C-alpha atoms as a PDB file:
ATOM      1  CA  MET A   1     109.813  93.187  88.825  1.00  0.00           C
ATOM      2  CA  SER A   2     109.151  92.758  92.335  1.00  0.00           C
ATOM      3  CA  GLU A   3     112.326  90.403  92.477  1.00  0.00           C
ATOM      4  CA  TYR A   4     114.530  93.402  90.918  1.00  0.00           C
ATOM      5  CA  THR A   5     113.788  95.991  93.480  1.00  0.00           C
ATOM      6  CA  PRO A   6     114.425  96.809  97.230  1.00  0.00           C
ATOM      7  CA  VAL A   7     111.755  96.278  99.611  1.00  0.00           C
ATOM      8  CA  VAL A   8     111.027 100.186  99.923  1.00  0.00           C
ATOM      9  CA  PHE A   9     110.785 100.695  96.226  1.00  0.00           C
ATOM     10  CA  ARG A  10     108.826  97.455  95.373  1.00  0.00           C
ATOM     11  CA  PRO A  11     105.329  98.689  95.504  1.00  0.00           C
ATOM     12  CA  ILE A  12     106.196 101.687  93.278  1.00  0.00           C
ATOM     13  CA  ALA A  13     108.035  99.508  90.757  1.00  0.00           C
ATOM     14  CA  THR A  14     105.217  97.259  90.444  1.00  0.00           C
ATOM     15  CA  ALA A  15     102.560  99.718  90.169  1.00  0.00           C
ATOM     16  CA  SER A  16     104.479 101.062  87.315  1.00  0.00           C
ATOM     17  CA  VAL A  17     102.932  98.385  85.145  1.00  0.00           C
ATOM     18  CA  GLN A  18      99.723 100.336  85.648  1.00  0.00           C
ATOM     19  CA  PHE A  19     101.479 103.448  84.542  1.00  0.00           C
ATOM     20  CA  SER A  20     102.565 101.805  81.397  1.00  0.00           C
ATOM     21  CA  ILE A  21      99.068 100.525  80.699  1.00  0.00           C
ATOM     22  CA  SER A  22      97.669 104.080  81.399  1.00  0.00           C
ATOM     23  CA  VAL A  23     100.301 105.644  78.950  1.00  0.00           C
ATOM     24  CA  GLY A  24      99.404 103.366  76.248  1.00  0.00           C
ATOM     25  CA  GLN A  25      95.658 104.113  76.679  1.00  0.00           C
ATOM     26  CA  LEU A  26      96.370 107.823  76.507  1.00  0.00           C
ATOM     27  CA  LEU A  27      98.398 107.579  73.374  1.00  0.00           C
ATOM     28  CA  ALA A  28      95.634 105.273  71.932  1.00  0.00           C
ATOM     29  CA  ASN A  29      93.073 107.934  72.523  1.00  0.00           C
ATOM     30  CA  VAL A  30      95.140 110.631  71.178  1.00  0.00           C
ATOM     31  CA  ALA A  31      95.805 108.607  68.121  1.00  0.00           C
ATOM     32  CA  ILE A  32      92.139 107.953  67.710  1.00  0.00           C
ATOM     33  CA  LYS A  33      91.403 111.763  68.144  1.00  0.00           C
ATOM     34  CA  ALA A  34      93.912 112.622  65.631  1.00  0.00           C
ATOM     35  CA  PHE A  35      93.081 110.247  62.899  1.00  0.00           C
ATOM     36  CA  GLY A  36      89.506 109.500  63.597  1.00  0.00           C
ATOM     37  CA  GLU A  37      88.063 112.373  61.589  1.00  0.00           C
ATOM     38  CA  LEU A  38      90.074 111.754  58.575  1.00  0.00           C
ATOM     39  CA  GLU A  39      88.209 110.267  55.595  1.00  0.00           C
ATOM     40  CA  SER A  40      91.100 108.514  54.187  1.00  0.00           C
ATOM     41  CA  HIS A  41      92.362 104.970  54.895  1.00  0.00           C
ATOM     42  CA  TRP A  42      94.523 106.605  57.635  1.00  0.00           C
ATOM     43  CA  ALA A  43      91.622 106.820  59.914  1.00  0.00           C
ATOM     44  CA  TYR A  44      92.173 103.232  60.706  1.00  0.00           C
ATOM     45  CA  ARG A  45      95.660 102.682  59.806  1.00  0.00           C
ATOM     46  CA  GLY A  46      97.072 105.480  61.791  1.00  0.00           C
ATOM     47  CA  PRO A  47      96.242 104.006  65.522  1.00  0.00           C
ATOM     48  CA  PHE A  48      97.699 100.885  64.276  1.00  0.00           C
ATOM     49  CA  ALA A  49     101.009 102.402  62.728  1.00  0.00           C
ATOM     50  CA  VAL A  50     101.758 104.380  66.263  1.00  0.00           C
ATOM     51  CA  GLN A  51     102.094 101.045  68.108  1.00  0.00           C
ATOM     52  CA  LEU A  52     104.882  99.640  65.859  1.00  0.00           C
ATOM     53  CA  PRO A  53     107.743 102.093  67.291  1.00  0.00           C
ATOM     54  CA  PHE A  54     107.131 100.717  70.900  1.00  0.00           C
ATOM     55  CA  CYS A  55     107.439  97.233  69.575  1.00  0.00           C
ATOM     56  CA  LEU A  56     111.024  98.075  68.356  1.00  0.00           C
ATOM     57  CA  PHE A  57     111.687  99.752  71.767  1.00  0.00           C
ATOM     58  CA  LEU A  58     111.025  96.594  73.333  1.00  0.00           C
ATOM     59  CA  VAL A  59     112.976  94.374  71.184  1.00  0.00           C
ATOM     60  CA  ALA A  60     116.082  96.621  71.476  1.00  0.00           C
ATOM     61  CA  GLY A  61     115.818  96.783  75.329  1.00  0.00           C
ATOM     62  CA  LEU A  62     115.646  92.962  75.859  1.00  0.00           C
ATOM     63  CA  PRO A  63     119.409  92.277  75.528  1.00  0.00           C
ATOM     64  CA  PHE A  64     119.994  94.819  78.328  1.00  0.00           C
ATOM     65  CA  SER A  65     117.449  93.116  80.912  1.00  0.00           C
ATOM     66  CA  PRO A  66     119.294  91.408  83.705  1.00  0.00           C
ATOM     67  CA  GLU A  67     118.210  87.802  84.629  1.00  0.00           C
ATOM     68  CA  THR A  68     116.627  87.835  88.325  1.00  0.00           C
ATOM     69  CA  PRO A  69     119.070  86.706  91.153  1.00  0.00           C
ATOM     70  CA  CYS A  70     116.141  84.383  92.483  1.00  0.00           C
ATOM     71  CA  TYR A  71     115.824  82.502  89.455  1.00  0.00           C
ATOM     72  CA  LEU A  72     119.652  82.091  89.073  1.00  0.00           C
ATOM     73  CA  VAL A  73     119.926  81.043  92.867  1.00  0.00           C
ATOM     74  CA  ARG A  74     116.923  78.598  92.134  1.00  0.00           C
ATOM     75  CA  ARG A  75     118.929  77.138  89.408  1.00  0.00           C
ATOM     76  CA  GLY A  76     122.204  76.787  91.499  1.00  0.00           C
ATOM     77  CA  LYS A  77     123.899  79.485  89.663  1.00  0.00           C
ATOM     78  CA  ARG A  78     125.072  81.319  92.660  1.00  0.00           C
ATOM     79  CA  ASP A  79     128.129  83.314  91.254  1.00  0.00           C
ATOM     80  CA  GLN A  80     125.759  84.374  88.314  1.00  0.00           C
ATOM     81  CA  ALA A  81     123.265  85.439  90.968  1.00  0.00           C
ATOM     82  CA  LYS A  82     125.938  87.514  92.688  1.00  0.00           C
ATOM     83  CA  ALA A  83     126.823  89.173  89.363  1.00  0.00           C
ATOM     84  CA  SER A  84     123.235  90.021  88.568  1.00  0.00           C
ATOM     85  CA  LEU A  85     123.015  91.478  92.280  1.00  0.00           C
ATOM     86  CA  ALA A  86     126.100  93.689  91.581  1.00  0.00           C
ATOM     87  CA  ARG A  87     124.654  94.956  88.272  1.00  0.00           C
ATOM     88  CA  LEU A  88     121.565  95.823  89.807  1.00  0.00           C
ATOM     89  CA  TYR A  89     122.679  97.361  92.946  1.00  0.00           C
ATOM     90  CA  GLY A  90     126.102  98.503  92.193  1.00  0.00           C
ATOM     91  CA  LYS A  91     129.302  96.615  93.063  1.00  0.00           C
ATOM     92  CA  GLY A  92     129.388  97.789  96.522  1.00  0.00           C
ATOM     93  CA  SER A  93     130.599  95.476  99.591  1.00  0.00           C
ATOM     94  CA  ARG A  94     130.950  91.757  98.598  1.00  0.00           C
ATOM     95  CA  ASP A  95     129.542  90.962 101.980  1.00  0.00           C
ATOM     96  CA  ASP A  96     126.226  92.778 101.265  1.00  0.00           C
ATOM     97  CA  ILE A  97     125.815  90.961  98.136  1.00  0.00           C
ATOM     98  CA  GLU A  98     126.889  87.647  99.795  1.00  0.00           C
ATOM     99  CA  THR A  99     124.048  88.590 102.539  1.00  0.00           C
ATOM    100  CA  LYS A 100     121.340  88.760  99.810  1.00  0.00           C
ATOM    101  CA  VAL A 101     122.277  85.944  98.085  1.00  0.00           C
ATOM    102  CA  CYS A 102     122.077  83.893 101.514  1.00  0.00           C
ATOM    103  CA  ALA A 103     118.789  85.532 102.198  1.00  0.00           C
ATOM    104  CA  LEU A 104     117.222  84.244  98.753  1.00  0.00           C
ATOM    105  CA  GLU A 105     118.816  80.731  99.517  1.00  0.00           C
ATOM    106  CA  ASN A 106     117.145  80.570 102.866  1.00  0.00           C
ATOM    107  CA  THR A 107     113.806  81.889 101.596  1.00  0.00           C
ATOM    108  CA  LEU A 108     113.537  79.186  98.916  1.00  0.00           C
ATOM    109  CA  ALA A 109     114.684  76.705 101.389  1.00  0.00           C
ATOM    110  CA  GLU A 110     111.995  77.340 103.836  1.00  0.00           C
ATOM    111  CA  GLU A 111     109.410  77.428 100.932  1.00  0.00           C
ATOM    112  CA  GLY A 112     110.476  73.886 100.218  1.00  0.00           C
ATOM    113  CA  ASN A 113     108.787  73.637  96.725  1.00  0.00           C
ATOM    114  CA  LYS A 114     111.016  71.274  95.183  1.00  0.00           C
ATOM    115  CA  ASP A 115     108.684  68.236  94.606  1.00  0.00           C
ATOM    116  CA  ALA A 116     110.207  67.016  91.161  1.00  0.00           C
ATOM    117  CA  SER A 117     106.921  64.877  90.631  1.00  0.00           C
ATOM    118  CA  LEU A 118     104.534  67.887  90.442  1.00  0.00           C
ATOM    119  CA  SER A 119     104.633  70.742  87.844  1.00  0.00           C
ATOM    120  CA  SER A 120     104.993  74.255  89.252  1.00  0.00           C
ATOM    121  CA  ILE A 121     101.419  74.962  88.227  1.00  0.00           C
ATOM    122  CA  MET A 122     100.147  72.243  90.575  1.00  0.00           C
ATOM    123  CA  LEU A 123     102.206  73.359  93.399  1.00  0.00           C
ATOM    124  CA  CYS A 124     100.483  76.636  93.294  1.00  0.00           C
ATOM    125  CA  PHE A 125      97.293  74.878  94.582  1.00  0.00           C
ATOM    126  CA  ARG A 126      99.085  72.938  97.385  1.00  0.00           C
ATOM    127  CA  GLY A 127      99.413  73.849 101.012  1.00  0.00           C
ATOM    128  CA  THR A 128      99.727  77.656 101.951  1.00  0.00           C
ATOM    129  CA  ASN A 129     100.261  78.374  98.245  1.00  0.00           C
ATOM    130  CA  ARG A 130      96.452  77.573  97.462  1.00  0.00           C
ATOM    131  CA  ILE A 131      95.369  80.881  99.293  1.00  0.00           C
ATOM    132  CA  ARG A 132      98.543  83.069  97.690  1.00  0.00           C
ATOM    133  CA  THR A 133      97.355  81.833  94.157  1.00  0.00           C
ATOM    134  CA  MET A 134      93.782  82.719  95.047  1.00  0.00           C
ATOM    135  CA  ILE A 135      94.756  86.263  96.363  1.00  0.00           C
ATOM    136  CA  SER A 136      96.943  86.868  93.417  1.00  0.00           C
ATOM    137  CA  THR A 137      94.404  85.823  90.802  1.00  0.00           C
ATOM    138  CA  PHE A 138      91.107  87.432  92.519  1.00  0.00           C
ATOM    139  CA  VAL A 139      92.928  90.723  92.957  1.00  0.00           C
ATOM    140  CA  PHE A 140      92.824  91.010  88.940  1.00  0.00           C
ATOM    141  CA  LEU A 141      89.284  89.543  88.978  1.00  0.00           C
ATOM    142  CA  GLY A 142      88.250  92.286  91.176  1.00  0.00           C
ATOM    143  CA  LEU A 143      89.642  94.860  88.655  1.00  0.00           C
ATOM    144  CA  HIS A 144      87.190  93.580  86.051  1.00  0.00           C
ATOM    145  CA  CYS A 145      84.511  93.316  88.617  1.00  0.00           C
ATOM    146  CA  THR A 146      84.519  97.138  88.718  1.00  0.00           C
ATOM    147  CA  GLY A 147      83.748  97.398  85.010  1.00  0.00           C
ATOM    148  CA  THR A 148      86.837  99.155  84.021  1.00  0.00           C
ATOM    149  CA  ILE A 149      86.664  98.093  80.394  1.00  0.00           C
ATOM    150  CA  CYS A 150      83.113  99.314  80.069  1.00  0.00           C
ATOM    151  CA  ILE A 151      83.803 102.847  81.778  1.00  0.00           C
ATOM    152  CA  VAL A 152      87.287 103.657  80.789  1.00  0.00           C
ATOM    153  CA  GLY A 153      88.010 101.297  77.680  1.00  0.00           C
ATOM    154  CA  TYR A 154      84.757 102.296  76.019  1.00  0.00           C
ATOM    155  CA  SER A 155      84.625 105.661  77.463  1.00  0.00           C
ATOM    156  CA  THR A 156      84.260 107.404  74.112  1.00  0.00           C
ATOM    157  CA  TYR A 157      81.496 105.163  72.917  1.00  0.00           C
ATOM    158  CA  PHE A 158      79.784 105.477  76.402  1.00  0.00           C
ATOM    159  CA  PHE A 159      79.894 109.277  76.064  1.00  0.00           C
ATOM    160  CA  GLN A 160      78.185 108.878  72.546  1.00  0.00           C
ATOM    161  CA  LEU A 161      75.541 106.699  74.003  1.00  0.00           C
ATOM    162  CA  ALA A 162      75.092 109.257  76.574  1.00  0.00           C
ATOM    163  CA  GLY A 163      74.033 111.787  74.035  1.00  0.00           C
ATOM    164  CA  LEU A 164      77.206 113.815  73.978  1.00  0.00           C
ATOM    165  CA  PRO A 165      78.410 115.619  70.734  1.00  0.00           C
ATOM    166  CA  THR A 166      80.836 113.213  68.701  1.00  0.00           C
ATOM    167  CA  ARG A 167      83.580 115.795  68.665  1.00  0.00           C
ATOM    168  CA  ARG A 168      83.389 116.217  72.573  1.00  0.00           C
ATOM    169  CA  THR A 169      83.504 112.370  73.090  1.00  0.00           C
ATOM    170  CA  PHE A 170      86.699 112.079  71.568  1.00  0.00           C
ATOM    171  CA  ASP A 171      88.058 115.051  73.653  1.00  0.00           C
ATOM    172  CA  LEU A 172      86.567 113.393  76.757  1.00  0.00           C
ATOM    173  CA  GLY A 173      88.246 110.094  75.661  1.00  0.00           C
ATOM    174  CA  VAL A 174      91.373 111.807  75.907  1.00  0.00           C
ATOM    175  CA  CYS A 175      90.554 113.391  79.162  1.00  0.00           C
ATOM    176  CA  VAL A 176      89.786 110.330  80.928  1.00  0.00           C
ATOM    177  CA  THR A 177      93.090 108.512  80.095  1.00  0.00           C
ATOM    178  CA  ALA A 178      95.001 111.614  81.018  1.00  0.00           C
ATOM    179  CA  VAL A 179      93.209 111.736  84.407  1.00  0.00           C
ATOM    180  CA  ALA A 180      93.992 107.836  84.851  1.00  0.00           C
ATOM    181  CA  LEU A 181      97.687 108.458  84.151  1.00  0.00           C
ATOM    182  CA  PHE A 182      97.696 111.323  86.860  1.00  0.00           C
ATOM    183  CA  GLY A 183      95.988 108.741  89.294  1.00  0.00           C
ATOM    184  CA  VAL A 184      99.021 106.314  88.904  1.00  0.00           C
ATOM    185  CA  CYS A 185     101.252 108.956  89.812  1.00  0.00           C
ATOM    186  CA  CYS A 186      99.477 110.029  92.841  1.00  0.00           C
ATOM    187  CA  ASN A 187      99.491 106.324  93.825  1.00  0.00           C
ATOM    188  CA  TRP A 188     103.271 106.245  93.866  1.00  0.00           C
ATOM    189  CA  VAL A 189     103.184 109.082  96.554  1.00  0.00           C
ATOM    190  CA  VAL A 190     100.795 107.422  99.042  1.00  0.00           C
ATOM    191  CA  ILE A 191     101.249 103.601  98.454  1.00  0.00           C
ATOM    192  CA  ASN A 192     103.994 103.320 101.183  1.00  0.00           C
ATOM    193  CA  ARG A 193     102.171 105.667 103.492  1.00  0.00           C
ATOM    194  CA  LEU A 194      98.810 104.259 103.425  1.00  0.00           C
ATOM    195  CA  GLY A 195      99.385 100.645 102.442  1.00  0.00           C
ATOM    196  CA  ARG A 196      98.129  98.499  99.926  1.00  0.00           C
ATOM    197  CA  ARG A 197      95.107  97.078 101.567  1.00  0.00           C
ATOM    198  CA  LYS A 198      93.553 100.500 102.650  1.00  0.00           C
ATOM    199  CA  ILE A 199      94.044 101.685  99.282  1.00  0.00           C
ATOM    200  CA  TYR A 200      92.671  98.626  97.324  1.00  0.00           C
ATOM    201  CA  VAL A 201      89.650  98.175  99.723  1.00  0.00           C
ATOM    202  CA  SER A 202      88.614 101.627  99.951  1.00  0.00           C
ATOM    203  CA  GLY A 203      89.063 102.108  96.078  1.00  0.00           C
ATOM    204  CA  ILE A 204      86.676  99.458  95.218  1.00  0.00           C
ATOM    205  CA  PHE A 205      84.081 100.594  97.350  1.00  0.00           C
ATOM    206  CA  CYS A 206      84.328 104.280  96.102  1.00  0.00           C
ATOM    207  CA  LEU A 207      84.106 102.841  92.573  1.00  0.00           C
ATOM    208  CA  THR A 208      81.123 100.802  93.642  1.00  0.00           C
ATOM    209  CA  ALA A 209      79.432 103.964  94.798  1.00  0.00           C
ATOM    210  CA  LEU A 210      80.354 105.712  91.452  1.00  0.00           C
ATOM    211  CA  LEU A 211      78.880 102.750  89.454  1.00  0.00           C
ATOM    212  CA  PHE A 212      75.613 103.071  91.161  1.00  0.00           C
ATOM    213  CA  THR A 213      75.638 106.755  90.584  1.00  0.00           C
ATOM    214  CA  ILE A 214      76.180 106.399  86.735  1.00  0.00           C
ATOM    215  CA  GLY A 215      73.328 103.874  86.791  1.00  0.00           C
ATOM    216  CA  ILE A 216      70.872 106.056  88.772  1.00  0.00           C
ATOM    217  CA  ILE A 217      71.737 109.115  86.582  1.00  0.00           C
ATOM    218  CA  ASP A 218      70.736 106.951  83.413  1.00  0.00           C
ATOM    219  CA  VAL A 219      67.569 105.928  84.816  1.00  0.00           C
ATOM    220  CA  ILE A 220      66.432 109.435  85.913  1.00  0.00           C
ATOM    221  CA  PRO A 221      67.682 111.481  82.819  1.00  0.00           C
ATOM    222  CA  SER A 222      67.817 115.310  83.335  1.00  0.00           C
ATOM    223  CA  GLY A 223      69.327 118.364  81.571  1.00  0.00           C
ATOM    224  CA  ALA A 224      72.306 118.107  83.789  1.00  0.00           C
ATOM    225  CA  GLY A 225      72.363 114.216  83.708  1.00  0.00           C
ATOM    226  CA  LYS A 226      74.912 114.121  80.677  1.00  0.00           C
ATOM    227  CA  THR A 227      77.521 116.425  82.597  1.00  0.00           C
ATOM    228  CA  VAL A 228      77.066 114.493  85.886  1.00  0.00           C
ATOM    229  CA  GLU A 229      77.571 111.055  84.012  1.00  0.00           C
ATOM    230  CA  ALA A 230      80.577 112.264  82.307  1.00  0.00           C
ATOM    231  CA  ALA A 231      82.156 113.867  85.365  1.00  0.00           C
ATOM    232  CA  SER A 232      81.434 110.494  87.122  1.00  0.00           C
ATOM    233  CA  THR A 233      83.330 108.643  84.377  1.00  0.00           C
ATOM    234  CA  VAL A 234      86.401 110.953  84.678  1.00  0.00           C
ATOM    235  CA  ALA A 235      86.295 110.642  88.622  1.00  0.00           C
ATOM    236  CA  PHE A 236      86.123 106.619  87.934  1.00  0.00           C
ATOM    237  CA  ALA A 237      89.206 106.685  85.778  1.00  0.00           C
ATOM    238  CA  PHE A 238      91.260 108.567  88.301  1.00  0.00           C
ATOM    239  CA  ILE A 239      89.941 106.628  91.454  1.00  0.00           C
ATOM    240  CA  TYR A 240      90.728 103.083  89.530  1.00  0.00           C
ATOM    241  CA  THR A 241      94.248 103.934  88.664  1.00  0.00           C
ATOM    242  CA  PHE A 242      94.822 105.443  92.033  1.00  0.00           C
ATOM    243  CA  THR A 243      93.528 102.525  94.007  1.00  0.00           C
ATOM    244  CA  VAL A 244      92.641  99.072  92.578  1.00  0.00           C
ATOM    245  CA  GLY A 245      94.618  99.276  89.276  1.00  0.00           C
ATOM    246  CA  SER A 246      98.016 100.278  90.636  1.00  0.00           C
ATOM    247  CA  CYS A 247      97.909  98.347  93.980  1.00  0.00           C
ATOM    248  CA  ALA A 248      96.737  94.807  92.290  1.00  0.00           C
ATOM    249  CA  PHE A 249     100.131  94.755  90.533  1.00  0.00           C
ATOM    250  CA  ALA A 250     101.951  95.538  94.022  1.00  0.00           C
ATOM    251  CA  ILE A 251      99.844  92.844  95.861  1.00  0.00           C
ATOM    252  CA  LEU A 252     100.606  90.306  93.006  1.00  0.00           C
ATOM    253  CA  GLY A 253     104.374  90.979  93.394  1.00  0.00           C
ATOM    254  CA  GLU A 254     104.303  90.336  97.074  1.00  0.00           C
ATOM    255  CA  VAL A 255     101.692  87.748  97.818  1.00  0.00           C
ATOM    256  CA  SER A 256     103.070  84.964  95.401  1.00  0.00           C
ATOM    257  CA  SER A 257     105.958  82.981  97.042  1.00  0.00           C
ATOM    258  CA  VAL A 258     109.535  83.321  95.503  1.00  0.00           C
ATOM    259  CA  SER A 259     109.832  79.668  94.217  1.00  0.00           C
ATOM    260  CA  LEU A 260     106.487  79.860  92.499  1.00  0.00           C
ATOM    261  CA  ARG A 261     106.145  83.566  91.353  1.00  0.00           C
ATOM    262  CA  ALA A 262     106.557  82.863  87.634  1.00  0.00           C
ATOM    263  CA  PRO A 263     103.560  80.418  87.583  1.00  0.00           C
ATOM    264  CA  THR A 264     101.590  82.454  90.027  1.00  0.00           C
ATOM    265  CA  VAL A 265     101.874  85.457  88.003  1.00  0.00           C
ATOM    266  CA  ALA A 266     101.192  83.462  84.796  1.00  0.00           C
ATOM    267  CA  LEU A 267      97.897  82.192  86.475  1.00  0.00           C
ATOM    268  CA  ALA A 268      97.024  85.802  87.559  1.00  0.00           C
ATOM    269  CA  THR A 269      97.764  87.353  84.095  1.00  0.00           C
ATOM    270  CA  GLY A 270      96.022  84.506  82.486  1.00  0.00           C
ATOM    271  CA  MET A 271      92.889  85.329  84.503  1.00  0.00           C
ATOM    272  CA  GLN A 272      93.054  89.157  83.537  1.00  0.00           C
ATOM    273  CA  ALA A 273      93.245  88.162  79.906  1.00  0.00           C
ATOM    274  CA  PHE A 274      90.402  85.635  80.135  1.00  0.00           C
ATOM    275  CA  CYS A 275      88.224  88.300  81.920  1.00  0.00           C
ATOM    276  CA  GLY A 276      89.320  90.869  79.413  1.00  0.00           C
ATOM    277  CA  ILE A 277      88.535  89.057  76.457  1.00  0.00           C
ATOM    278  CA  THR A 278      85.148  87.824  77.863  1.00  0.00           C
ATOM    279  CA  PHE A 279      83.964  91.440  78.877  1.00  0.00           C
ATOM    280  CA  ASN A 280      85.184  92.773  75.594  1.00  0.00           C
ATOM    281  CA  LEU A 281      82.933  90.423  73.805  1.00  0.00           C
ATOM    282  CA  ILE A 282      79.936  90.891  76.155  1.00  0.00           C
ATOM    283  CA  ILE A 283      80.036  94.676  76.811  1.00  0.00           C
ATOM    284  CA  PRO A 284      79.090  95.891  73.433  1.00  0.00           C
ATOM    285  CA  TYR A 285      75.896  93.632  73.424  1.00  0.00           C
ATOM    286  CA  MET A 286      75.033  95.162  76.831  1.00  0.00           C
ATOM    287  CA  MET A 287      75.413  98.690  75.520  1.00  0.00           C
ATOM    288  CA  ASN A 288      74.514  98.634  71.875  1.00  0.00           C
ATOM    289  CA  PRO A 289      71.161 100.373  71.145  1.00  0.00           C
ATOM    290  CA  ASP A 290      70.120  97.306  68.753  1.00  0.00           C
ATOM    291  CA  GLN A 291      71.126  94.807  71.653  1.00  0.00           C
ATOM    292  CA  GLY A 292      70.889  95.288  75.407  1.00  0.00           C
ATOM    293  CA  ASN A 293      70.623  99.149  75.145  1.00  0.00           C
ATOM    294  CA  LEU A 294      71.609  99.388  78.776  1.00  0.00           C
ATOM    295  CA  LYS A 295      73.891 102.444  78.376  1.00  0.00           C
ATOM    296  CA  GLY A 296      74.486 103.638  81.722  1.00  0.00           C
ATOM    297  CA  LYS A 297      72.615 101.306  83.399  1.00  0.00           C
ATOM    298  CA  VAL A 298      75.605  98.946  83.093  1.00  0.00           C
ATOM    299  CA  GLY A 299      76.524 100.610  86.307  1.00  0.00           C
ATOM    300  CA  PHE A 300      73.981  98.555  88.174  1.00  0.00           C
ATOM    301  CA  ILE A 301      75.471  95.420  86.866  1.00  0.00           C
ATOM    302  CA  PHE A 302      79.073  96.353  87.656  1.00  0.00           C
ATOM    303  CA  GLY A 303      78.095  98.079  90.778  1.00  0.00           C
ATOM    304  CA  VAL A 304      76.946  94.617  92.250  1.00  0.00           C
ATOM    305  CA  SER A 305      79.774  92.679  91.039  1.00  0.00           C
ATOM    306  CA  ALA A 306      82.256  95.636  92.491  1.00  0.00           C
ATOM    307  CA  LEU A 307      80.223  95.303  95.888  1.00  0.00           C
ATOM    308  CA  CYS A 308      80.898  91.679  95.870  1.00  0.00           C
ATOM    309  CA  ALA A 309      84.742  91.931  94.990  1.00  0.00           C
ATOM    310  CA  GLY A 310      84.790  94.794  97.808  1.00  0.00           C
ATOM    311  CA  VAL A 311      83.524  92.316 100.374  1.00  0.00           C
ATOM    312  CA  TRP A 312      85.933  89.617  99.293  1.00  0.00           C
ATOM    313  CA  SER A 313      88.852  92.150  99.426  1.00  0.00           C
ATOM    314  CA  PHE A 314      88.173  93.130 102.873  1.00  0.00           C
ATOM    315  CA  PHE A 315      88.680  89.558 104.156  1.00  0.00           C
ATOM    316  CA  PHE A 316      91.621  88.382 101.762  1.00  0.00           C
ATOM    317  CA  VAL A 317      93.650  91.432 100.703  1.00  0.00           C
ATOM    318  CA  PRO A 318      96.839  91.771 102.924  1.00  0.00           C
ATOM    319  CA  ASP A 319      99.153  94.607 103.560  1.00  0.00           C
ATOM    320  CA  LEU A 320     102.630  93.506 103.278  1.00  0.00           C
ATOM    321  CA  GLU A 321     104.238  96.937 103.431  1.00  0.00           C
ATOM    322  CA  GLY A 322     107.985  96.656 104.412  1.00  0.00           C
ATOM    323  CA  ARG A 323     107.959  92.877 104.735  1.00  0.00           C
ATOM    324  CA  SER A 324     110.759  90.729 103.422  1.00  0.00           C
ATOM    325  CA  PHE A 325     109.853  87.887 101.348  1.00  0.00           C
ATOM    326  CA  ASN A 326     110.890  85.403 104.210  1.00  0.00           C
ATOM    327  CA  ASP A 327     108.721  87.356 106.523  1.00  0.00           C
ATOM    328  CA  ILE A 328     105.558  87.041 104.254  1.00  0.00           C
ATOM    329  CA  ASP A 329     106.361  83.186 103.876  1.00  0.00           C
ATOM    330  CA  ARG A 330     106.338  82.972 107.749  1.00  0.00           C
ATOM    331  CA  MET A 331     103.080  84.682 108.094  1.00  0.00           C
ATOM    332  CA  PHE A 332     101.289  82.561 105.459  1.00  0.00           C
ATOM    333  CA  VAL A 333     102.818  79.285 107.188  1.00  0.00           C
ATOM    334  CA  ALA A 334     101.412  80.435 110.434  1.00  0.00           C
ATOM    335  CA  ARG A 335      98.035  80.731 108.848  1.00  0.00           C
ATOM    336  CA  VAL A 336      97.709  84.428 109.845  1.00  0.00           C
ATOM    337  CA  PRO A 337      94.296  85.882 108.308  1.00  0.00           C
ATOM    338  CA  PRO A 338      95.148  88.046 105.402  1.00  0.00           C
ATOM    339  CA  ARG A 339      93.462  91.110 106.755  1.00  0.00           C
ATOM    340  CA  LYS A 340      95.633  90.999 109.911  1.00  0.00           C
ATOM    341  CA  MET A 341      98.955  90.617 108.151  1.00  0.00           C
ATOM    342  CA  GLY A 342      99.736  94.412 108.432  1.00  0.00           C
ATOM    343  CA  SER A 343      99.626  94.449 112.041  1.00  0.00           C
ATOM    344  CA  TYR A 344     101.172  90.990 112.799  1.00  0.00           C
ATOM    345  CA  LYS A 345     104.199  90.829 114.805  1.00  0.00           C
ATOM    346  CA  LEU A 346     106.584  88.035 113.861  1.00  0.00           C
ATOM    347  CA  LYS A 347     108.378  86.281 116.766  1.00  0.00           C
ATOM    348  CA  GLY A 348     112.013  85.622 116.580  1.00  0.00           C
END
């Protein structure tokens, strides 16, 4: 997606991945709310059935998806790359399309990742690509360090463990995902103004504070504790999608090198999938009353991991707002510290 869009729209387009995730979570909670109180087999079949139309939409849209110009240039298909650019940006001026193709060729030539003796995955861990791969994968690891699967993914169950009425927990589950969706929309407004680094780093530290708040409230129960815990969870959902949830995809689309974008994205999403599976297996054992029975005390565990992720992000998350892929390559080759890339002045 970062290869399709102009520089100014690049963060908004990549952050829309989180928008799609939030829409899916909202629809899932609405379906669970609608079917969850039924006593027939539709109580569990309904939520699965509502997913089928989206698979059909995806299959129907695939034939209309254009190939990226970068891929075509890398394969030496120059004319097809120009046709793809004309399809994406409009026919416009031939000179403008020619300039874009030349820029892609120059970027790929400067990266120089054409060693046929090594696989593309191995190249991700050589030279300057090593730190780019590390940043790409760790921004997604940081998402899971905040405990989003526990706080947002298990929000309905989390509310039940907090002692709220069952009917109200379903309502709050829908509320959490609706607020999360709103957070993504707010991110679109500010991501180009504030920058990815400021939003991501500040977001992780805000989530860290909320996680410790949730843990403290669970340790010191009070009459208003349930309400405060529920409010903290809703606030967590908003801050998560407004900051780290959306910015992680923007950072991934910019940090990875053009010639190794596919394997780098594969490694990053593989890291996300691995963490997702691991936490989905572990969290029920942490929270269930007949197992760990931690309930809101999981806030302490994820608070510590989020704090570690925040410290890492302060040093390694760059701000690449308005930078072309060629400029980004030059900064990594020059060994510019990631935290200073936003203010770095390129020469020449």
